[in-house]
Coordinates of C-alpha atoms and ligand atoms in Angstrom, one line a residue:
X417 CA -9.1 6.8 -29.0
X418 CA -10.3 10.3 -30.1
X419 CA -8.7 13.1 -27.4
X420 CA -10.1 16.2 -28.0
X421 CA -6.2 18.1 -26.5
X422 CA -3.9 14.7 -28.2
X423 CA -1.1 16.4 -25.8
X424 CA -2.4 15.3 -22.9
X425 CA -1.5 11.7 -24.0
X426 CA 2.4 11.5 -23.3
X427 CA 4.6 8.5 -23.2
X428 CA 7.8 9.9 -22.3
X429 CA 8.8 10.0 -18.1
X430 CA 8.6 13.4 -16.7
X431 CA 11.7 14.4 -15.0
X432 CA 12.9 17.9 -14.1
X433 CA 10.0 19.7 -15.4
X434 CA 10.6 17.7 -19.0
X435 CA 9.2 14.5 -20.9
X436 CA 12.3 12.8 -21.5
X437 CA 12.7 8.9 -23.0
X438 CA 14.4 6.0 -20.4
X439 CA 17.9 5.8 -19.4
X440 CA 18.6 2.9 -22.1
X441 CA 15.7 3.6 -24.2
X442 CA 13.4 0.7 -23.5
X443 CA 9.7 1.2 -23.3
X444 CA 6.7 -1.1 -23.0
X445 CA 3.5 -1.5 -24.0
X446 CA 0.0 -0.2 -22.3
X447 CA -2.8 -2.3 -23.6
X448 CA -6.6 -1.6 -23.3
X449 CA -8.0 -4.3 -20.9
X450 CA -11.4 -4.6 -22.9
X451 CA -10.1 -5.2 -25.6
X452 CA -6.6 -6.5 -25.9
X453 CA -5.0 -3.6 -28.4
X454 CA -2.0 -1.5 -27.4
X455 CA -2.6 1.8 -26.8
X456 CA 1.2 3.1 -26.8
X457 CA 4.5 2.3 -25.8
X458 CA 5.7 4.0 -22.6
X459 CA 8.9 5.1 -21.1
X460 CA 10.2 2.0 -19.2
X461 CA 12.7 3.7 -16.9
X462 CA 15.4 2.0 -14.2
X463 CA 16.5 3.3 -11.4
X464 CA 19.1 6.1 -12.9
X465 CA 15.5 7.7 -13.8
X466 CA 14.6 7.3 -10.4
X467 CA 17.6 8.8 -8.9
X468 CA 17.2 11.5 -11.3
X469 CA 13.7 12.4 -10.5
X470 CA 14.8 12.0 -6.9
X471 CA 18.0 14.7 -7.6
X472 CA 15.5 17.3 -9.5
X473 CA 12.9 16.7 -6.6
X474 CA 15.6 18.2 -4.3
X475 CA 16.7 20.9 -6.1
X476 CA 13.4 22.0 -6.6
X477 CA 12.1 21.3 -3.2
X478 CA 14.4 24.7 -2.0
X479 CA 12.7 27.0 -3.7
X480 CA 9.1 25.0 -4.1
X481 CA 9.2 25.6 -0.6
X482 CA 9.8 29.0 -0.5
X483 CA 6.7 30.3 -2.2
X484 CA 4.1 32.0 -0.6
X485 CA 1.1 29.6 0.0
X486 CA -1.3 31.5 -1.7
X487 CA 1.2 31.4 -5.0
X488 CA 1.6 27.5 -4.4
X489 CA -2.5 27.7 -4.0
X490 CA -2.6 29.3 -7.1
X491 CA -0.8 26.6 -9.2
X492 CA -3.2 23.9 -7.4
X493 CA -5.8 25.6 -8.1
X494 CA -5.3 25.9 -12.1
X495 CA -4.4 22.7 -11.9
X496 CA -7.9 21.7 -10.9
X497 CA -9.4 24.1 -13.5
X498 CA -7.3 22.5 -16.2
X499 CA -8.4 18.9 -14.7
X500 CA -12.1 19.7 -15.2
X501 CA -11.9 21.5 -18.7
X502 CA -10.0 18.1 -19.6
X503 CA -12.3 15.7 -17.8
X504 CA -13.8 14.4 -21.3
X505 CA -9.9 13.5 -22.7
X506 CA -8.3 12.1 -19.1
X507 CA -11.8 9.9 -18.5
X508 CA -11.0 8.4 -21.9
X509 CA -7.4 8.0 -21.5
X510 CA -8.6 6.1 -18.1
X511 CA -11.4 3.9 -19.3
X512 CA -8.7 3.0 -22.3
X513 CA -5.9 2.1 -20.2
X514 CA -7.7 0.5 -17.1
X515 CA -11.1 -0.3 -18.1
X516 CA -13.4 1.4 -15.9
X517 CA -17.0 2.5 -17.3
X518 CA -16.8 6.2 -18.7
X519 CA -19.1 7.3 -16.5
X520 CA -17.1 6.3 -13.6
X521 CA -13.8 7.3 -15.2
X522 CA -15.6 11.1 -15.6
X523 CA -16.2 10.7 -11.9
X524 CA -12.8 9.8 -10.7
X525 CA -11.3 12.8 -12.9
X526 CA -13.8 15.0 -10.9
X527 CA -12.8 13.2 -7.6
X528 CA -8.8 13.4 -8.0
X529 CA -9.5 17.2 -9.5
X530 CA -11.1 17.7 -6.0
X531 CA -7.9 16.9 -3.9
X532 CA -5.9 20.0 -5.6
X533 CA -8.5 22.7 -4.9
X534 CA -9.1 21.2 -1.6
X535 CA -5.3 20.9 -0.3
X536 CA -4.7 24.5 -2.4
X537 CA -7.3 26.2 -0.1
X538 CA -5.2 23.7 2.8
X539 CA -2.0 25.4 2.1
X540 CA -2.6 28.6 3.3
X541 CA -4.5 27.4 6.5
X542 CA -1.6 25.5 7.7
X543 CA -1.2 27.1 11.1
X544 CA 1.6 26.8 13.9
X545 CA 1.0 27.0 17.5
X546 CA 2.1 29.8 20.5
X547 CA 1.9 27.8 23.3
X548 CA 2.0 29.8 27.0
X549 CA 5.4 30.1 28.2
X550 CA 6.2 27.9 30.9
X551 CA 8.6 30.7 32.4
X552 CA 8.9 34.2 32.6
X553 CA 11.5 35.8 29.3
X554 CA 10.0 32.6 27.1
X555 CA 7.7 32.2 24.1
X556 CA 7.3 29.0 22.9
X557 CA 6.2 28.4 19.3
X558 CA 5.2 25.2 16.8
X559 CA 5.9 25.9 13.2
X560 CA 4.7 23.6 10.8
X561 CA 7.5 23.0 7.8
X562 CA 7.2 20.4 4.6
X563 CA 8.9 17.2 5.4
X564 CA 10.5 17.8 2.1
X565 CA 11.1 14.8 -0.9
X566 CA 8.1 13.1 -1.3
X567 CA 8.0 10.2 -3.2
X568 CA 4.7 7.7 -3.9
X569 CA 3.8 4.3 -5.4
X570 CA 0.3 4.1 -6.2
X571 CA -1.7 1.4 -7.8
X572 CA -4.0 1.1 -11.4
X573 CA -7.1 1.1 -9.6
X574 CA -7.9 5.0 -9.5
X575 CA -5.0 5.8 -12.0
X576 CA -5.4 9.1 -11.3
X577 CA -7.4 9.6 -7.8
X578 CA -4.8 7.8 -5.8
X579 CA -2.0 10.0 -7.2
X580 CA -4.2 13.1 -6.8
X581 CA -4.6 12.3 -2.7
X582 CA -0.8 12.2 -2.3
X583 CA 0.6 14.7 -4.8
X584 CA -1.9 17.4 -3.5
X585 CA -1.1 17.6 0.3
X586 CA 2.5 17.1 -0.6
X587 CA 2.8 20.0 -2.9
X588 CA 0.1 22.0 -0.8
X589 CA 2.5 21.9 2.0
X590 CA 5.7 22.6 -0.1
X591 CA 7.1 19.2 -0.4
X592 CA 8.0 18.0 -4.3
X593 CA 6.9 14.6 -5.2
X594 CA 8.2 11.5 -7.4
X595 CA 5.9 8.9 -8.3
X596 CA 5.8 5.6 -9.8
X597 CA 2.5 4.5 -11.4
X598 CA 1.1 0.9 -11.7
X599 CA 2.6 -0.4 -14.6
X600 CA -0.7 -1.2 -16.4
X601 CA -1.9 2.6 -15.9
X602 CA 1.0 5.1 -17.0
X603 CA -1.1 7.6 -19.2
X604 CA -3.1 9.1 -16.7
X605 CA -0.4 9.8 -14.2
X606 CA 1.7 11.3 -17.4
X607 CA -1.1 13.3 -18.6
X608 CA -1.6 14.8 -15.1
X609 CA 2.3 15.6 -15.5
X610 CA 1.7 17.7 -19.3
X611 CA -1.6 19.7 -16.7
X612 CA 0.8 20.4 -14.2
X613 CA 3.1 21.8 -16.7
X614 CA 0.6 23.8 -17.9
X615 CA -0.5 25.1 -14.6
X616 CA 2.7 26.6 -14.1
X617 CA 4.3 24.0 -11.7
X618 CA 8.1 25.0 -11.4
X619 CA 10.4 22.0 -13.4
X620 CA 11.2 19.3 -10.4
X621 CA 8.1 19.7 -8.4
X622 CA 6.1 17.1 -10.0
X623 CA 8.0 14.1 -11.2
X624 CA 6.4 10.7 -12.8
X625 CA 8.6 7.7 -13.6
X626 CA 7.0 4.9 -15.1
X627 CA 8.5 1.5 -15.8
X628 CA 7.6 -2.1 -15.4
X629 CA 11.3 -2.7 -13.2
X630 CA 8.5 -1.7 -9.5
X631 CA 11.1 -3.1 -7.5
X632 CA 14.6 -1.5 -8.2
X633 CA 12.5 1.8 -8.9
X634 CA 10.9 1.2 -5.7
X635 CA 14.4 1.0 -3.8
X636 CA 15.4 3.8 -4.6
X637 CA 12.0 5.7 -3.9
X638 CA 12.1 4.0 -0.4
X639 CA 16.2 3.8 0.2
X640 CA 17.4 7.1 -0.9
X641 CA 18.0 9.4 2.2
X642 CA 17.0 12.8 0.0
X643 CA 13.7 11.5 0.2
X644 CA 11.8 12.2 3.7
X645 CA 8.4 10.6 2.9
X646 CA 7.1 7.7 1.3
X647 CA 3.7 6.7 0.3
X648 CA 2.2 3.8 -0.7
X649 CA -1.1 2.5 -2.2
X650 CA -1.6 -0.8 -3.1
X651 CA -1.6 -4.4 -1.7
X652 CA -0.9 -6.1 2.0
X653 CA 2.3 -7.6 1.1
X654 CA 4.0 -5.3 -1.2
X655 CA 3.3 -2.0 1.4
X656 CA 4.4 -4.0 4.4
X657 CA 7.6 -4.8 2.4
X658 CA 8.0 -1.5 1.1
X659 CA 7.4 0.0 4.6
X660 CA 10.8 -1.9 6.0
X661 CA 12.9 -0.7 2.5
X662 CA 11.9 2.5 4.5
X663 CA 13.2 1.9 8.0
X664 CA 16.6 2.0 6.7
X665 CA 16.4 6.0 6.8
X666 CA 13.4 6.2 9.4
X667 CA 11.5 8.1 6.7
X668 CA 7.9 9.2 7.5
X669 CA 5.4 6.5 6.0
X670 CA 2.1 6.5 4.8
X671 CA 0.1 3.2 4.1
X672 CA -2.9 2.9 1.9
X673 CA -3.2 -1.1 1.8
X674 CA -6.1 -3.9 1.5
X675 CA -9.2 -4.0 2.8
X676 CA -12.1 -6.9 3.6
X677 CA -15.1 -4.3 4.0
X678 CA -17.9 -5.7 5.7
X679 CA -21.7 -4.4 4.6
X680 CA -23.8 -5.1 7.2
X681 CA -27.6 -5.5 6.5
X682 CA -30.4 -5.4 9.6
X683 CA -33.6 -6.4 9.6
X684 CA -34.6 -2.7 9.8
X685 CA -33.0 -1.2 7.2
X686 CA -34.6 0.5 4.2
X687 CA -34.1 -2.4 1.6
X688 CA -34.4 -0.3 -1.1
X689 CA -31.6 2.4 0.3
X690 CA -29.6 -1.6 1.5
X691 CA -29.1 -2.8 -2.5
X692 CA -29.0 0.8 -3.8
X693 CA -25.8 1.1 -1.5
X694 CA -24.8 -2.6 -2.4
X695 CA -24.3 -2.7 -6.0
X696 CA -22.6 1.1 -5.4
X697 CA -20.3 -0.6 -2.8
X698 CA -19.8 -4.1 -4.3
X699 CA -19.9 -3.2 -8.2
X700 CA -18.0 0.2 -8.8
X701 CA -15.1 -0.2 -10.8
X702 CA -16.0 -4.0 -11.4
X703 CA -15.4 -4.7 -7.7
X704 CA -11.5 -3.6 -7.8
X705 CA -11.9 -0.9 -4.9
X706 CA -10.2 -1.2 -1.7
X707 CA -13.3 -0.1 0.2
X708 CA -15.6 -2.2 -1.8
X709 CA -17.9 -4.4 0.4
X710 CA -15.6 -8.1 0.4
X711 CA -18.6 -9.5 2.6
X712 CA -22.4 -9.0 3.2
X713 CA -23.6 -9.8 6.9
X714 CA -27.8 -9.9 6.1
X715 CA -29.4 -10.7 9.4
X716 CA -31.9 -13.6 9.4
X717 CA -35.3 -11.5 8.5
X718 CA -34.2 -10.0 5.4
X719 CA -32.2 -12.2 4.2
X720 CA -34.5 -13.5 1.7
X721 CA -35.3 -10.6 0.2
X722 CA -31.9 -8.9 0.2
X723 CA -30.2 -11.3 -1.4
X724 CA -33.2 -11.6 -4.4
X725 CA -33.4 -7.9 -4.4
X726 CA -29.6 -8.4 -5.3
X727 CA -29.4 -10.9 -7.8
X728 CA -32.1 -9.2 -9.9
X729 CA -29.5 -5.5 -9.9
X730 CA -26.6 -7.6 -10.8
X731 CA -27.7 -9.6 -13.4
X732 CA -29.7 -6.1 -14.7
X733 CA -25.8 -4.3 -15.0
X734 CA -24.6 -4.2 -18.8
X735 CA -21.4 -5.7 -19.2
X736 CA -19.2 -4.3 -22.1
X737 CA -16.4 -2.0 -23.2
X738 CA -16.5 1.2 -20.4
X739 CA -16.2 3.0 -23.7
X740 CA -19.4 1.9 -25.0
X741 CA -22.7 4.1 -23.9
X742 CA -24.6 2.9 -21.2
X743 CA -21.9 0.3 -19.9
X744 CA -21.8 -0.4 -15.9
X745 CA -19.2 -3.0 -16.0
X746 CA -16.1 -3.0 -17.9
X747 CA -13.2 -5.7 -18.1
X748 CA -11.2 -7.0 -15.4
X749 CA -7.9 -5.4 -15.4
X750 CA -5.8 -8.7 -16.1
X751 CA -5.7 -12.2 -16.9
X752 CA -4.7 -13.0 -13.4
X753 CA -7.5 -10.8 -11.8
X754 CA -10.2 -13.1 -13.8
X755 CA -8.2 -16.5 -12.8
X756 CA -8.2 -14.9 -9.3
X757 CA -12.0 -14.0 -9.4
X758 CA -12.6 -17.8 -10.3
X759 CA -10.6 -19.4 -8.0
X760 CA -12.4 -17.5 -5.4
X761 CA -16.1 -18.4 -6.8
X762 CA -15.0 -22.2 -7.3
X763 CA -13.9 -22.4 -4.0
X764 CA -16.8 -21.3 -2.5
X765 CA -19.2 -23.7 -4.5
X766 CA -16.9 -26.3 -3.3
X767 CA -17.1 -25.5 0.0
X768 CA -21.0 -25.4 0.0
X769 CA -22.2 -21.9 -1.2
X770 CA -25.3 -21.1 -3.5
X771 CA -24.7 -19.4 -6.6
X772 CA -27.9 -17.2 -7.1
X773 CA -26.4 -15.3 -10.4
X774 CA -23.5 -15.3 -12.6
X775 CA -20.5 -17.3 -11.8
X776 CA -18.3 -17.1 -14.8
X777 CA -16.9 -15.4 -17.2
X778 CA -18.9 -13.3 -19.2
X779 CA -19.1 -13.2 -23.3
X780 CA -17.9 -9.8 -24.0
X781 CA -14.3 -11.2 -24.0
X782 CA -11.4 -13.0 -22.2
X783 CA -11.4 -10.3 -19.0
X784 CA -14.7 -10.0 -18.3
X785 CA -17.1 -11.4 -15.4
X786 CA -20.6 -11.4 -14.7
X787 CA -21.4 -10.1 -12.3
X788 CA -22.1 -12.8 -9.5
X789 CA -24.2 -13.3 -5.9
X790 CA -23.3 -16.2 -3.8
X791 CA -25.5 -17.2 -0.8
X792 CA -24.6 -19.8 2.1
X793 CA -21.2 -18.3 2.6
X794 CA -19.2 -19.2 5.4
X795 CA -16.0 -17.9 7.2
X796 CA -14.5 -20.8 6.2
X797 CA -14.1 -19.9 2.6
X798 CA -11.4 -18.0 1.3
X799 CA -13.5 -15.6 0.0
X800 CA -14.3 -14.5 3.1
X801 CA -10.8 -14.1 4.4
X802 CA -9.4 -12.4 0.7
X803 CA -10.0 -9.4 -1.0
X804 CA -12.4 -10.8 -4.2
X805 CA -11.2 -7.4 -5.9
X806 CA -13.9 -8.8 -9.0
X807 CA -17.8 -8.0 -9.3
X808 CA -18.9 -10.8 -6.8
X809 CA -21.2 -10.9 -3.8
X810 CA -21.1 -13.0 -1.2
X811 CA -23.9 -12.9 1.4
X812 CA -23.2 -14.3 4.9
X813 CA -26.2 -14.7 7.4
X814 CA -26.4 -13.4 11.1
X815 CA -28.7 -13.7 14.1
X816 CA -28.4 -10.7 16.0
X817 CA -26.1 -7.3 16.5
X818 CA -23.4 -9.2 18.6
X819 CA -22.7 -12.0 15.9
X820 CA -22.7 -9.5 13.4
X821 CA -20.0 -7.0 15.2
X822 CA -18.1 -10.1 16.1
X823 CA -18.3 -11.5 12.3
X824 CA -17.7 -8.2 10.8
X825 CA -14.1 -7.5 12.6
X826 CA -12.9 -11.3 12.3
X827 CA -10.5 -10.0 10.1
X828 CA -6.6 -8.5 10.1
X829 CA -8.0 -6.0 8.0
X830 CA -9.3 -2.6 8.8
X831 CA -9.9 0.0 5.8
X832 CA -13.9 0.6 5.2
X833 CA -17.4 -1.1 6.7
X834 CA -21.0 -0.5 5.9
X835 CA -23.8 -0.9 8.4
X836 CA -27.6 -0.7 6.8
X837 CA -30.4 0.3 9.9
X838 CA -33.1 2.7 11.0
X839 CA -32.7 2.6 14.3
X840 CA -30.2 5.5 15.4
X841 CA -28.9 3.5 18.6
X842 CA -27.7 0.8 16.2
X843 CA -26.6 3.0 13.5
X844 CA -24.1 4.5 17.0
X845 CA -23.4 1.5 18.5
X846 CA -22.1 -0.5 15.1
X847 CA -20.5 2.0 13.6
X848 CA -18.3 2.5 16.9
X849 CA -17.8 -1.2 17.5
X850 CA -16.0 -1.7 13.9
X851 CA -12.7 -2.2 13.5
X852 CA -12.5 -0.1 10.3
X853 CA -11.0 3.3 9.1
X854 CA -14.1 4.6 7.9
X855 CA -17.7 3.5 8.3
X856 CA -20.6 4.2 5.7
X857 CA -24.3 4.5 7.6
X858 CA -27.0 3.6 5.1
X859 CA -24.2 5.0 2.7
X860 CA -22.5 2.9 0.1
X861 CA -19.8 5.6 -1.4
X862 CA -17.7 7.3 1.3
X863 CA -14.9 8.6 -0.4
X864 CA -14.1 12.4 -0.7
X865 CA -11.3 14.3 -0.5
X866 CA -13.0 16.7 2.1
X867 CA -12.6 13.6 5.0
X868 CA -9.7 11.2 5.9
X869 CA -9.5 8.3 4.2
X870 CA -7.6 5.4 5.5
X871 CA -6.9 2.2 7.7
X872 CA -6.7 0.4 10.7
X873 CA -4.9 -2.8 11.8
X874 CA -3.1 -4.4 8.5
X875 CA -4.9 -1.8 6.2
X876 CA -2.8 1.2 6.6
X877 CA -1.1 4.1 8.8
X878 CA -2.0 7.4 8.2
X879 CA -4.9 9.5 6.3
X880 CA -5.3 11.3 2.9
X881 CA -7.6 13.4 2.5
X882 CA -8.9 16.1 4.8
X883 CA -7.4 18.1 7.4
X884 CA -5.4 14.9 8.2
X885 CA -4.1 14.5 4.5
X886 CA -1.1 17.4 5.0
X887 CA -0.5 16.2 8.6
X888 CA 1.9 13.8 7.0
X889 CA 3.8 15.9 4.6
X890 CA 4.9 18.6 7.4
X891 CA 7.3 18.1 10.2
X892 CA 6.2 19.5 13.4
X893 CA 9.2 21.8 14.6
X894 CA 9.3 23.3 18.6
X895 CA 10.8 26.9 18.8
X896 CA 12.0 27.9 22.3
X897 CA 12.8 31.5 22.4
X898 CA 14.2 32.7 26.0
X899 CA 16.1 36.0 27.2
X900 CA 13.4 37.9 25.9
X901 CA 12.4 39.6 29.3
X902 CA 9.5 39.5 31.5
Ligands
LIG1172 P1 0.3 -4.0 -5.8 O1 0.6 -5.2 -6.6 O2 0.8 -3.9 -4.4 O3 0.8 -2.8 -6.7 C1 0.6 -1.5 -6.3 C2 1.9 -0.7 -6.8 O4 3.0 -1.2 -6.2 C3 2.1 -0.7 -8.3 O5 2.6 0.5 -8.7 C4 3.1 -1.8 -8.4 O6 4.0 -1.6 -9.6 C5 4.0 -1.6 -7.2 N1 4.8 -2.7 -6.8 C6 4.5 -4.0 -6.9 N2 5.5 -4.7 -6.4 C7 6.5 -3.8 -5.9 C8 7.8 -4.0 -5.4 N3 8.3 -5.2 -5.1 N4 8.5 -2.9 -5.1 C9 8.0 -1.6 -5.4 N5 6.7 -1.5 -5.9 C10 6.0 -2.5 -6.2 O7 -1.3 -3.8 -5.7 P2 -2.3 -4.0 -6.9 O8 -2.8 -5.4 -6.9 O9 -1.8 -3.4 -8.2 O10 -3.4 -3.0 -6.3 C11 -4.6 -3.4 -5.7 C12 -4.3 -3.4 -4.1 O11 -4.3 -2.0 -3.8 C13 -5.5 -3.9 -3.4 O12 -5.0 -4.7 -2.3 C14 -6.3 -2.7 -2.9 O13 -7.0 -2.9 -1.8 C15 -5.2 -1.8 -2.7 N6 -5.7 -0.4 -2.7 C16 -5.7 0.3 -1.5 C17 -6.3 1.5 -1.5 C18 -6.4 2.3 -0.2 O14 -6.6 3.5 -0.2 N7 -6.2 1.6 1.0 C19 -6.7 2.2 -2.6 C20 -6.6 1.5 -3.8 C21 -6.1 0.2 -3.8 P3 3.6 -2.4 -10.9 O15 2.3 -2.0 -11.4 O16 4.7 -2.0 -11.8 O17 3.7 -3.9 -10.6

């Protein structure tokens, strides 16, 4: 891999404002999921690195916090510069480590840029409250203070976005951070770190401890009682798990988890604008996304044509190496993603579905699948219950609005939903029936950092992005002032 800045690809942990090796030494390997070969050995750190990061966090946190916001601004801010005049060298570094087509890697750089001129501007808008005195001699005022030690575990599907929606508001709001990248996707998170260096971000503020040891790194990130926030991005289970490690100390939690996105298609919905928004929903990132569409509800009339008009811009996606020109689908990131992926499709068949296109692996190598429409789907199948996270459609049918609102929130999960229509009533009515976080109308891509993103029900507490995104990394702190006169 050809970087046109090689510093940007580090290997080492960043603690204190330094690259330093693991307690111990070990390291481990990051491979390129397309095509098997190690890209470098990483810093494989236990939890002393942990508590160390933790310990810098802290110190720094006292006089992180103590900035002006404009000056804390102004380090975001060339942050996001030095983002964009790297976006070439960190899209690479992503596509190598994680898979993800160039073009989309290009995108995410841009995207995770975003959230640290966005929460720079933030920082300097983040206003109290004077609320009228409730008796004569009083003023009562709200300040607005950083929670302090934040720490994050995020996961390799955005390597660099999901880190970018937490760090930002944290440091925006004068909080210091500690996170723990996926294991299969240090480089990004650690050439973010060399940026922030370069931006000018005092030693402590940013911190990035990678290792393959998630849970003993993970206790201490969610046990130790410097830390006053914790937030998490990744699956059901391991965020539910994580959220009671956090009890302990009653720290403030935020919860990015699973989703089971429904795309709901009406009769009277621009077909075009329908599978334009499909293969954006279903396909990006080889269907890994948490808001990808996990189910299709096409109502009776266009069923047909829908799920033709779908098969035909599936089968027309290139599959190959996201470093290759022109490539829309890349490998899967693992060996258990694929077996997962066929599990879910063999199922499926099993239990009575139609395979229109694909259904199995595809030649480029050992990690990649076509991609893959299945008709005749029923709530029965597991598919329809699990997140496919894997570049597979499945199309469900439904009579009327009712069935489909009914069908569509069936589900403990809550993150994103789609709803296809022309009639403006409908496109009201859906959208506020769904039991989702975040609703796309005749839109297939929702995310940006300028609006909340997050769950409901089993998908997630709280919001990044947006005026919401800092809500979580400030305390909320009451001043009464009395004997002041009348
Ligand atoms: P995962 O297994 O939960 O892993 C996510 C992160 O948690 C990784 O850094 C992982 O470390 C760490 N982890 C795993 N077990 C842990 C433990 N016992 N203690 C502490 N940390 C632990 O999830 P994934 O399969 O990699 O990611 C995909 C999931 O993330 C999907 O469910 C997807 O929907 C969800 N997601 C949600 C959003 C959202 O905004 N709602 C966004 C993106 C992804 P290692 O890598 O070292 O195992």
């Amino acid at each position: 891999m050809m970087l046109q800045d090689p510093a940007i690809l580090q290997t080492r942990a960043f603690i204190g404002g330094s690259f330093v090796s693991a307690t111990g030494g070990a390291t481990f390997a990051v491979v390129n999921p397309a095509t098997g070969e190690r890209i470098s050995d990483v810093a494989d750190c236990p939890a002393a690195d942990a508590l160390h990061a933790v310990a810098s966090a802290e110190t720094a946190f006292r006089s992180w916090r103590g900035l002006l916001a404009k000056e804390r601004a102004a380090c975001l801010r060339r942050l996001y510069d030095l983002m964009l005049s790297h976006q070439e060298d960190l899209a690479r570094l992503m596509t190598a480590e994680q898979g993800k087509p160039l073009a989309e890697a290009r995108a995410e750089v841009a995207y995770a840029a975003g959230f640290f001129e966005w929460f720079g501007e933030e920082a300097k808008r983040l206003y109290g409250e004077v609320i009228p005195a409730n008796a004569h001699g009083r003023r009562l005022l709200v300040l607005k203070q950083p929670v302090g030690v934040a720490t994050a575990i995020t996961p390799w599907n955005f390597p660099l976005a999901m880190i970018a929606r937490k760090a930002a508001p944290a440091l925006a709001a004068g909080c210091t951070f500690v996170v723990k990248p996926a294991a299969e996707t240090p480089l990004s998170a650690l050439a973010l770190a060399e940026l922030g260096c370069r931006a000018g971000l005092p030693a402590g503020v940013l911190n990035v401890v990678p290792g393959t040891g998630a849970a003993e790194i993970g206790e201490i990130l969610t046990t130790d009682p410097r830390v006053r926030k914790f937030s998490f991005t990744g699956s059901t289970p391991v965020g539910k798990m994580l959220a009671g490690q956090c009890a302990g100390t009653v720290k403030k939690v935020s919860l990015e988890l699973g989703g089971n996105a429904p795309f709901i298609v009406f009769d009277d919905a621009d077909l075009d604008q329908a599978v334009a928004g499909a293969v954006a929903s279903k396909f990006r990132n080889m269907g890994q996304t948490c808001v990808c569409a996990n189910r299709f509800y096409i109502q009776d009339g266009i069923h047909e044509a829908f799920a033709a008009r779908l098969a035909k811009a599936a089968s027309d996606l290139l599959v190959g190496d996201g470093a290759a020109p022109g490539t829309a689908q890349g490998p899967l990131v693992s060996d258990r993603a694929v077996g997962k992926v066929e599990a879910l499709v063999a199922d499926a068949l099993d239990n009575g579905a139609t395979l229109v296109t694909g259904g199995s692996r595809h030649p480029a190598g050992r990690r990649f699948y076509q991609p893959t429409v299945l008709t005749g789907m029923t709530m029965a199948m597991r598919a329809a219950r699990e997140e496919i996270f894997g570049p597979v459609a499945t199309l469900f049918r439904f009579r009327d609005q009712r069935e489909a609102i009914a069908l569509a929130n069936a589900t403990p999960f809550g993150l994103a939903a789609y709803v296809y229509t022309r009639d403006l009533g409908r496109a009201w009515q859906v959208a506020e029936a769904l039991e989702a976080g975040m609703v796309g109308v005749n839109e297939g891509v929702i995310s940006t950092e300028v609006a909340p993103f997050g769950g409901v029900k089993e998908s997630g507490l709280g919001r990044e992005g947006g005026r919401a995104g800092i809500e979580d990394y400030v305390e909320t702190k009451y001043v009464a002032m009395g004997g002041l006169g009348s």
